[in-house]
Coordinates of C-alpha atoms and ligand atoms in Angstrom, one line a residue:
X52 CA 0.0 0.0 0.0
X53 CA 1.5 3.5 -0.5
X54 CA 1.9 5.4 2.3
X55 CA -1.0 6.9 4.3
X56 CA -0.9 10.6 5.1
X57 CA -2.4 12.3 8.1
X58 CA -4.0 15.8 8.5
X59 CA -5.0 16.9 12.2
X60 CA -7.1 19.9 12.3
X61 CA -6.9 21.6 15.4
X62 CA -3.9 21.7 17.6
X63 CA -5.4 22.0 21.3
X64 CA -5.5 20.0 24.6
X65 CA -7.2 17.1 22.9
X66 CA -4.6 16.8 20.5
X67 CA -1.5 17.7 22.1
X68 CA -2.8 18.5 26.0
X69 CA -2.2 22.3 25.7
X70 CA -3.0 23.7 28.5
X71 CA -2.5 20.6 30.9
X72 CA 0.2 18.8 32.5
X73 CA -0.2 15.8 30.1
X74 CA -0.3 15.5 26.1
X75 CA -4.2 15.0 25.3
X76 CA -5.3 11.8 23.2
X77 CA -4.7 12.4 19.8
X78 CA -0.7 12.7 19.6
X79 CA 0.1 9.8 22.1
X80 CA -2.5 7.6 19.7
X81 CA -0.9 8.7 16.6
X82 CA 2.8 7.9 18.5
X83 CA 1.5 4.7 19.5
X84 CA 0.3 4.0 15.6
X85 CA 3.5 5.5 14.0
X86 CA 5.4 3.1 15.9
X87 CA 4.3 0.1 13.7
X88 CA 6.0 2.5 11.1
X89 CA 3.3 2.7 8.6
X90 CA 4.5 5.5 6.3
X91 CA 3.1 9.1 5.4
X92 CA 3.5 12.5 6.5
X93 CA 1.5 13.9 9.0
X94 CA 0.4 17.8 9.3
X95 CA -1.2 19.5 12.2
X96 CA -3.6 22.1 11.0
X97 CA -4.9 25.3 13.4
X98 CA -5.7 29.2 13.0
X99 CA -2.9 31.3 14.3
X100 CA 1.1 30.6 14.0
X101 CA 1.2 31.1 17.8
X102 CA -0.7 28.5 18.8
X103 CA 0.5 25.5 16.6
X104 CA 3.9 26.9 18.0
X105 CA 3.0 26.0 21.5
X106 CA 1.2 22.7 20.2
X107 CA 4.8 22.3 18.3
X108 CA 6.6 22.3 21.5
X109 CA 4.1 19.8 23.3
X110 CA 3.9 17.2 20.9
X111 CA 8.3 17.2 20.6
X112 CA 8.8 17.3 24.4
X113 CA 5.6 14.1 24.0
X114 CA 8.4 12.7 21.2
X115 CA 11.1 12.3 23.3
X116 CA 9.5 10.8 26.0
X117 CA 8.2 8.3 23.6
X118 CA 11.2 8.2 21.7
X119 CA 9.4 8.2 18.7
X120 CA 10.6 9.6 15.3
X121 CA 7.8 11.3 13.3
X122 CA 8.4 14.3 11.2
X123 CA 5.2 16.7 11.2
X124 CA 4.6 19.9 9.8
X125 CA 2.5 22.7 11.0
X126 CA 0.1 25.4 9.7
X127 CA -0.8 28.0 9.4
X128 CA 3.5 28.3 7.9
X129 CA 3.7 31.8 6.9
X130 CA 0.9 33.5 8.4
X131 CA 0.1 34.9 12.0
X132 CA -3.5 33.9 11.6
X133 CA -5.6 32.2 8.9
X134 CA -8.5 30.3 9.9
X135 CA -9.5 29.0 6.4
X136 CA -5.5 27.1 6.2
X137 CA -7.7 23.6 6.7
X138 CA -8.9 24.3 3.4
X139 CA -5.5 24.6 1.5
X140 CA -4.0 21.8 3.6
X141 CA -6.7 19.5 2.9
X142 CA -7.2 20.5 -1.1
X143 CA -3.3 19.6 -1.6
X144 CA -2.6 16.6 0.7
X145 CA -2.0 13.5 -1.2
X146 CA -4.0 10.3 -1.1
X147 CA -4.4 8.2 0.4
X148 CA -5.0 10.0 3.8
X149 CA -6.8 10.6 6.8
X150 CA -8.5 13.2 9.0
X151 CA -8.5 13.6 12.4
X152 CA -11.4 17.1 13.2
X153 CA -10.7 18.4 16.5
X154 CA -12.1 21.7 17.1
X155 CA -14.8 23.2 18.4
X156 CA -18.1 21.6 18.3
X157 CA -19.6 24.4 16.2
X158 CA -17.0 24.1 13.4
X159 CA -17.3 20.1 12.7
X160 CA -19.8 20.2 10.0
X161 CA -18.2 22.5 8.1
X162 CA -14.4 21.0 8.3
X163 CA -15.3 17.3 8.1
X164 CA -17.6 18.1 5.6
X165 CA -14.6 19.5 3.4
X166 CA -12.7 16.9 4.2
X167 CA -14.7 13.8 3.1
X168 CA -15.5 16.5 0.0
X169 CA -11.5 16.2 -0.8
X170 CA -11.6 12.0 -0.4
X171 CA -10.6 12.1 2.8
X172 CA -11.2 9.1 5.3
X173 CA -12.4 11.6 8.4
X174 CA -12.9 11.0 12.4
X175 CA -14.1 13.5 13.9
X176 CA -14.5 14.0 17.7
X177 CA -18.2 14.1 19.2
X178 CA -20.9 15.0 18.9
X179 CA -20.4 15.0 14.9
X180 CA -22.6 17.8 14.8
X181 CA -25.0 19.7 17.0
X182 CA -28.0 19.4 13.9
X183 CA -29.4 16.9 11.8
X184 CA -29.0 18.7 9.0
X185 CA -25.8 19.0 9.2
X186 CA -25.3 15.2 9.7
X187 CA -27.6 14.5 6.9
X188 CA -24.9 16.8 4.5
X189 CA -22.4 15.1 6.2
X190 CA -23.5 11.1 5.7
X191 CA -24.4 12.3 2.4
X192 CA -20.9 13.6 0.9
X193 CA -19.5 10.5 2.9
X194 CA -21.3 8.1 0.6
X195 CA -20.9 9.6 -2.2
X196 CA -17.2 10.3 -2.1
X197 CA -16.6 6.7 -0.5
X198 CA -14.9 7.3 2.3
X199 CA -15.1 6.1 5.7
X200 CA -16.1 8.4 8.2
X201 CA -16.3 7.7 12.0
X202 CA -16.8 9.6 15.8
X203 CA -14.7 9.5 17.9
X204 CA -16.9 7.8 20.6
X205 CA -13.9 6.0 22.3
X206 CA -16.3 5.0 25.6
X207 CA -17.5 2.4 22.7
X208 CA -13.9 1.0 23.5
X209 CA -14.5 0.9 27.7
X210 CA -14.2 -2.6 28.4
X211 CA -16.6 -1.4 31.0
X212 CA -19.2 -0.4 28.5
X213 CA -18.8 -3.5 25.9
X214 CA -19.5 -5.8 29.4
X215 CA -22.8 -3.5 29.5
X216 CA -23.8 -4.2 26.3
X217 CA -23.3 -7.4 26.3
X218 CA -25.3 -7.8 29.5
X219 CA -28.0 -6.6 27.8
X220 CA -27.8 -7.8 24.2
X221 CA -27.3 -11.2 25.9
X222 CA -31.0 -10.7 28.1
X223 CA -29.3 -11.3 31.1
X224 CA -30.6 -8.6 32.9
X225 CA -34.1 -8.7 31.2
X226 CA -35.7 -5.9 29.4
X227 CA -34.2 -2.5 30.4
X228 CA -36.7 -0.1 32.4
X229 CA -34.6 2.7 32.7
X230 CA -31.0 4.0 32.8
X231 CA -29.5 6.6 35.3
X232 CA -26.1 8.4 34.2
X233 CA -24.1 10.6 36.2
X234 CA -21.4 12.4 34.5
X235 CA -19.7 15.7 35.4
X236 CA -16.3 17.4 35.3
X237 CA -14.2 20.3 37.0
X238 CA -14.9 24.1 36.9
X239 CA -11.7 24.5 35.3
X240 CA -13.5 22.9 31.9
X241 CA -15.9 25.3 30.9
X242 CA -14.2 28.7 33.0
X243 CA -10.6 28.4 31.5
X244 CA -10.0 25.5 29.0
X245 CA -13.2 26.1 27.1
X246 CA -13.6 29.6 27.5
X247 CA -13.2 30.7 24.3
X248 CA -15.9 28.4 22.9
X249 CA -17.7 27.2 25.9
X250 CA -20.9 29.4 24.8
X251 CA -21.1 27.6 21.5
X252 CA -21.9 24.6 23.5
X253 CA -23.1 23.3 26.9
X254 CA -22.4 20.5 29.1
X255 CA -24.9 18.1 27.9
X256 CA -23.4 18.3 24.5
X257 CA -19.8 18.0 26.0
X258 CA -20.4 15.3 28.4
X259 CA -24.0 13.8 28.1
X260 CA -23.9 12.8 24.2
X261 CA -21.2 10.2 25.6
X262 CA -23.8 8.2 27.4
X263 CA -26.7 8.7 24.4
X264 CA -24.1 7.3 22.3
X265 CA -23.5 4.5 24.7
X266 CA -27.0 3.8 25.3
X267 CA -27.7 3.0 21.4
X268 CA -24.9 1.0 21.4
X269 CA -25.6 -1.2 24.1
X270 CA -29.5 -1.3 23.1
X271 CA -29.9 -0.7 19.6
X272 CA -32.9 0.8 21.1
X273 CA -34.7 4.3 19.0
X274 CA -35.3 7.4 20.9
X275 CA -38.8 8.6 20.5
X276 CA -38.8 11.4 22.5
X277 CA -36.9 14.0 24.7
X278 CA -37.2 16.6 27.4
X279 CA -34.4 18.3 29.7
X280 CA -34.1 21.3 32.2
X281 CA -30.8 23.1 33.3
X282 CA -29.7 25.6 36.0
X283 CA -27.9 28.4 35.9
X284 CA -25.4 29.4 38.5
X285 CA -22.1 29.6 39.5
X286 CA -20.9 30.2 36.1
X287 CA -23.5 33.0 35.3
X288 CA -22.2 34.3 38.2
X289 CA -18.5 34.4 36.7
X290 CA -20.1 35.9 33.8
X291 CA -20.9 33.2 31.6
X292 CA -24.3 32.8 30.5
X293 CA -24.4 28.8 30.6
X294 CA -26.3 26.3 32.5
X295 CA -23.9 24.4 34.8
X296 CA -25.8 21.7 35.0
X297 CA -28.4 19.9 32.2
X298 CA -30.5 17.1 33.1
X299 CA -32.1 14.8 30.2
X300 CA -34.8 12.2 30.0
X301 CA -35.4 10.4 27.2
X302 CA -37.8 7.6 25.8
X303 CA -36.2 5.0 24.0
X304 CA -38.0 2.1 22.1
X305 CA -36.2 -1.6 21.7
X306 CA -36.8 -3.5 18.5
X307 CA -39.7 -5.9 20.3
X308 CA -41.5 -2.5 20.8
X309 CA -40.6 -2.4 24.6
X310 CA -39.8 1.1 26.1
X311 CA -37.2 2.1 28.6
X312 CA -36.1 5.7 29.6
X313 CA -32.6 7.4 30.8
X314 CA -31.8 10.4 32.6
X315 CA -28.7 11.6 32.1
X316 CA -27.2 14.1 34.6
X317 CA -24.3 16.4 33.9
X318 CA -22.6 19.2 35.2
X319 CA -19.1 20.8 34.8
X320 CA -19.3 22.5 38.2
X321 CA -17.5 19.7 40.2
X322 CA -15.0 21.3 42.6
X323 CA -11.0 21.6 41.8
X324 CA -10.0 19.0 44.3
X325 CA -12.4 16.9 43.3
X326 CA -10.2 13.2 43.4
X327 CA -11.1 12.5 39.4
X328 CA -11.2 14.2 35.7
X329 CA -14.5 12.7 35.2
X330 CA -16.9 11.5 37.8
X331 CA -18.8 9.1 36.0
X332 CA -21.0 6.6 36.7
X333 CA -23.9 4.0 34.7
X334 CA -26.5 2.2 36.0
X335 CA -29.6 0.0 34.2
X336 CA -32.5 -1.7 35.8
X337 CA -34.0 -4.5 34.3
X338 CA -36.8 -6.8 34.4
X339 CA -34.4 -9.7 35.7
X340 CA -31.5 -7.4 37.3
X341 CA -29.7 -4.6 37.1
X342 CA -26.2 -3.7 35.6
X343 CA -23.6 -0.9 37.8
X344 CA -20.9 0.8 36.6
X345 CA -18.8 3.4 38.6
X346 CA -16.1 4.7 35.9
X347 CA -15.2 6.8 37.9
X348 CA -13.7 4.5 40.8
X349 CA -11.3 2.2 39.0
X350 CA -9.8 1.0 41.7
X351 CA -6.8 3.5 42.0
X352 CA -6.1 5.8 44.8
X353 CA -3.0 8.0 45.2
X354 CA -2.4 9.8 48.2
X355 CA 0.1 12.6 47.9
X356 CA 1.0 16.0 50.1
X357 CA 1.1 17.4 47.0
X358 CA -2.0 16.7 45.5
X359 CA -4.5 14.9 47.7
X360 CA -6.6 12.3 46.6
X361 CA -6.4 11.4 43.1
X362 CA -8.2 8.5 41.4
X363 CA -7.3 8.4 37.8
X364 CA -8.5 6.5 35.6
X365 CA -6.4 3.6 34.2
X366 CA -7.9 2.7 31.0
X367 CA -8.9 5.9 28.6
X368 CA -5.1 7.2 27.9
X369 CA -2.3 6.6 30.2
X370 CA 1.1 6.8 29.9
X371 CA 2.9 3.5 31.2
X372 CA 7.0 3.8 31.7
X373 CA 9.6 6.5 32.6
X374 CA 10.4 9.2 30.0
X375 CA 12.0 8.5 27.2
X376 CA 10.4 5.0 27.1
X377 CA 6.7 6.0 27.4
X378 CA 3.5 4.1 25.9
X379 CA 0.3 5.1 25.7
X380 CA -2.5 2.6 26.2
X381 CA -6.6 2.6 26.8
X382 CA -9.6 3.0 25.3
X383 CA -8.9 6.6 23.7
X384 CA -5.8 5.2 22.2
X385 CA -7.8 2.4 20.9
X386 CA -10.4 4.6 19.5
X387 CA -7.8 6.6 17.1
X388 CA -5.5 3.5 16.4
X389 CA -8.7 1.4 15.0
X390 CA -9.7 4.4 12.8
X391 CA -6.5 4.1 11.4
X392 CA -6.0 0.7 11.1
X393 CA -9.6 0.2 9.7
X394 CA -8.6 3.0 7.0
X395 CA -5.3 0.9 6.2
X396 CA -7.3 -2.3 5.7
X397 CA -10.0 0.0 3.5
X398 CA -7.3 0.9 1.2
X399 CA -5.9 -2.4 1.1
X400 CA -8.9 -3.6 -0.4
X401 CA -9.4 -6.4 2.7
X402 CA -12.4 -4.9 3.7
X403 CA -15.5 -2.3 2.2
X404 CA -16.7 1.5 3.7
X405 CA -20.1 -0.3 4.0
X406 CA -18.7 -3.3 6.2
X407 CA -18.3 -0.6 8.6
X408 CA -22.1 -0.1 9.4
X409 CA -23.3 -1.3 12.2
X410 CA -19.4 -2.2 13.5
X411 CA -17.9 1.5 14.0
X412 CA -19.0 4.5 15.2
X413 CA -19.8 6.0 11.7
X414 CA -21.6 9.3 10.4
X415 CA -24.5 7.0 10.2
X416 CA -24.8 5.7 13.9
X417 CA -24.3 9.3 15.0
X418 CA -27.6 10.2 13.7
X419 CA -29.2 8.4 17.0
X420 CA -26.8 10.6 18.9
X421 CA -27.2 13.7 17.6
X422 CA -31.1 13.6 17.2
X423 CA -31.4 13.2 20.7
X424 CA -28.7 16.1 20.8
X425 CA -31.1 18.5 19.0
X426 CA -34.2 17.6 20.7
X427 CA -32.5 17.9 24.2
X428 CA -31.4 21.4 23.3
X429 CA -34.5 22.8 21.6
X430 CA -36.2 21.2 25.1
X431 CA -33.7 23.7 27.1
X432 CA -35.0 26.6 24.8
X433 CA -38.5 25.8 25.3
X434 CA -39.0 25.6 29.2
X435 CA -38.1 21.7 29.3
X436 CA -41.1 20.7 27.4
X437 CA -40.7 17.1 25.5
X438 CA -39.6 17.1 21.7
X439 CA -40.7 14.3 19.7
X440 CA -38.1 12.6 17.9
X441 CA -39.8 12.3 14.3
X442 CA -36.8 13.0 12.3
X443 CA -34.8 9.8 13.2
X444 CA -35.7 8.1 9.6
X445 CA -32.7 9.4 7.7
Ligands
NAD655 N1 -10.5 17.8 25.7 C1 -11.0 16.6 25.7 O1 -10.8 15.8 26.7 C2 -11.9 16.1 24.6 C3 -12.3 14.8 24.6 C4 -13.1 14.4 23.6 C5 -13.5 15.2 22.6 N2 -13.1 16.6 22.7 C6 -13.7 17.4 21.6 O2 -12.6 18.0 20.9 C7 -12.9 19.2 20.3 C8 -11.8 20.2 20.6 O3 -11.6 20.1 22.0 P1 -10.2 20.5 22.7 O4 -10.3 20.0 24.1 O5 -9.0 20.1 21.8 O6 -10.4 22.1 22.6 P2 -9.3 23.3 22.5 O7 -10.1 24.6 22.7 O8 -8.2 23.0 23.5 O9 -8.8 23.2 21.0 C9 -9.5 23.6 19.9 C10 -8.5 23.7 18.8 O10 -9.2 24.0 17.6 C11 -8.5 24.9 16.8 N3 -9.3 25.6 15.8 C12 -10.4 26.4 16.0 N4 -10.8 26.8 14.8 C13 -10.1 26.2 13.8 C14 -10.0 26.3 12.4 N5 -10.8 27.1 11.7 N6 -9.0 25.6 11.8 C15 -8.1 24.9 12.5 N7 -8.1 24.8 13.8 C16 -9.1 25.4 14.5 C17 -8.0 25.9 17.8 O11 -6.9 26.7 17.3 C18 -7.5 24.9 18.9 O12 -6.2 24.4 18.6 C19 -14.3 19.6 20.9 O13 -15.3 19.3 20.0 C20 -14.4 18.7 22.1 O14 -15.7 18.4 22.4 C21 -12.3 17.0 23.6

């Protein structure tokens, strides 16, 4: 096979942890790949000269502690700022390649859109898109360029969450009645890392979609309808108009025509010194039992003087070894290595874009995700009423 380039577009903390003691997801997965030494070049894509320069010095400090050889080029190259570069990068890479979209929510149509417009296997990180119409454009130009397009849903790689669907693809625990999902995050997430974007978003679309996304994958199941309220609070009172917290119920229906519901709690209020990133947790009752799931307590405690209580969390992307002979491993690793691989084996000719369906998180399977997406958000807009979910038939 000839070599397989990579674009990245977007150059912050999920790609290279700017902004954080660590090195996000996307660079230590693309390490880990590159170390199989599958050939192409690789170019990191975002708007100002500035900031790919401080992405730039991340991702070579993350090199040497992996000791891992990839050359990469960065853009915008000879301007300060130029927020259309994606465009040029994308129009002259060679084929066959891959892109990785990881900016902000509100730009994903548009970028993956161009992208799977240029041939372009994309994944893009969730949600794909905060409308249906803009996943319908999107699952559209996929088919008819032939590409293979995915999300980025890496809790789809959680042995935690394969064991839950499992348990309830295999009837163990009966017919589900209903779900209950906490999921929250620090106040440093929305008042500093975010804050440039945060109000093109909330936290239900930052952290909720997750768990819609898990729920279809675990049931199968079709949302029918949605309703969701949200308060206001301590980050209105730091200036921010955004809810802190969003809560969401929604109706699902199974393929034998039973229904289950699942409220799905977020915030991104949780306090500094709280012990873990995410504090996460999944229950489901059934008709014959019930399945738990605190992901947030995996077992781990550290007890420092200098930082307290810390839990982290083992399996999404650690680093395992001393510097200069670092791996990354987990299920957010797993996530971006299996694009990859799957877009190697595409252009092999081993397997078809179609073969996907049904297997990976495509454009397609994101529909469930993101019509519950928009029905929870035009809920919040209308005093928490419930939306009917009418538009699921693509
Ligand atoms: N941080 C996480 O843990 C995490 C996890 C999963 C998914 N995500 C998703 O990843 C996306 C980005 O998150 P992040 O944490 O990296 O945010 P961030 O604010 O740290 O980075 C956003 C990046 O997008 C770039 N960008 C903006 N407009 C651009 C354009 N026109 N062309 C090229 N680059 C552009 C910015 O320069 C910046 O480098 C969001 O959709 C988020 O939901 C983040």
């Amino acid at each position: 096979m000839k070599p397989l380039n990579i674009v990245i577009i977007g150059a912050g903390m999920y790609v290279s942890g700017r902004g954080t003691d660590g090195y996000g997801t996307v660079m230590p997965a693309i390490g880990e790949w590159k170390r199989n030494n599958i050939s192409g070049d690789i170019q990191i894509v975002g708007t100002s000269r500035e900031s790919v320069g401080i992405a730039r010095n991340k991702i070579d400090e993350l090199k040497r502690n992996m000791r891992v050889e990839i050359a990469i080029r960065y853009f915008p190259e000879d301007e300060d700022y130029n927020p259309r570069c994606f465009r040029e990068v994308i129009s002259k890479i060679s084929k066959p390649a891959a892109c990785i979209v990881c900016v902000p929510d509100n730009l994903h149509g548009e970028i993956a859109y161009f992208a799977a417009e240029n041939g372009l296997h994309t994944l893009v990180v969730k949600p794909l898109a905060p409308t249906l119409e803009e996943v319908r454009a999107l699952i559209e130009v996929q088919e008819k360029n032939k590409v293979y397009c995915a999300v980025e849903f890496h809790k789809r790689f959680d042995h935690a969450n394969l064991k839950l669907r499992d348990t309830i693809l295999g009837g163990v625990i009966g017919d589900p009645l209903y779900f209950l999902v906490e999921y929250s995050q620090r106040k440093n997430v929305p008042s500093e890392r975010f804050k440039k974007w945060v109000e093109t978003t909330n936290v239900f679309q930052y952290l909720g979609i997750h768990y819609v996304d898990i729920i279809y994958f675990a049931t199968k199941a079709v949302p029918k309808r949605a309703m969701a309220t949200g308060q206001k609070g301590w980050l209105a009172s730091k200036g921010t108009d955004i809810y802190d917290s969003v809560q969401g119920v929604i109706e699902w229906e199974m393929s034998s025509g039973k229904k289950f519901s699942s409220h799905i709690l977020t915030n991104w209020i949780d306090p500094e010194n709280t012990s873990a990133m995410s504090d996460q947790k999944i229950k489901v009752i059934g008709t014959k039992g019930r399945f738990e799931s605190d992901q947030k307590k995996r077992g781990i405690t550290i007890i420092t003087d200098e930082k307290g209580i810390e839990e982290p969390n083992p399996y999404f992307c650690s680093a395992y070894g001393q510097k200069g002979d670092i791996s990354y491993r987990g299920y957010g690793i797993e996530s971006i290595c299996r694009f990859l691989d799957d877009v190697v084996q595409i252009e092999k000719g081993t397997v078809r874009v179609e073969d996907m369906e049904g297997k990976r998180p495509t454009f397609k399977e994101s529909f469930v995700s993101t019509a519950v997406l928009e029905a929870i958000n035009t809920s919040l807009e209308n005093a928490g009423t419930w939306i009917t979910i009418d538009k699921y038939k693509l």
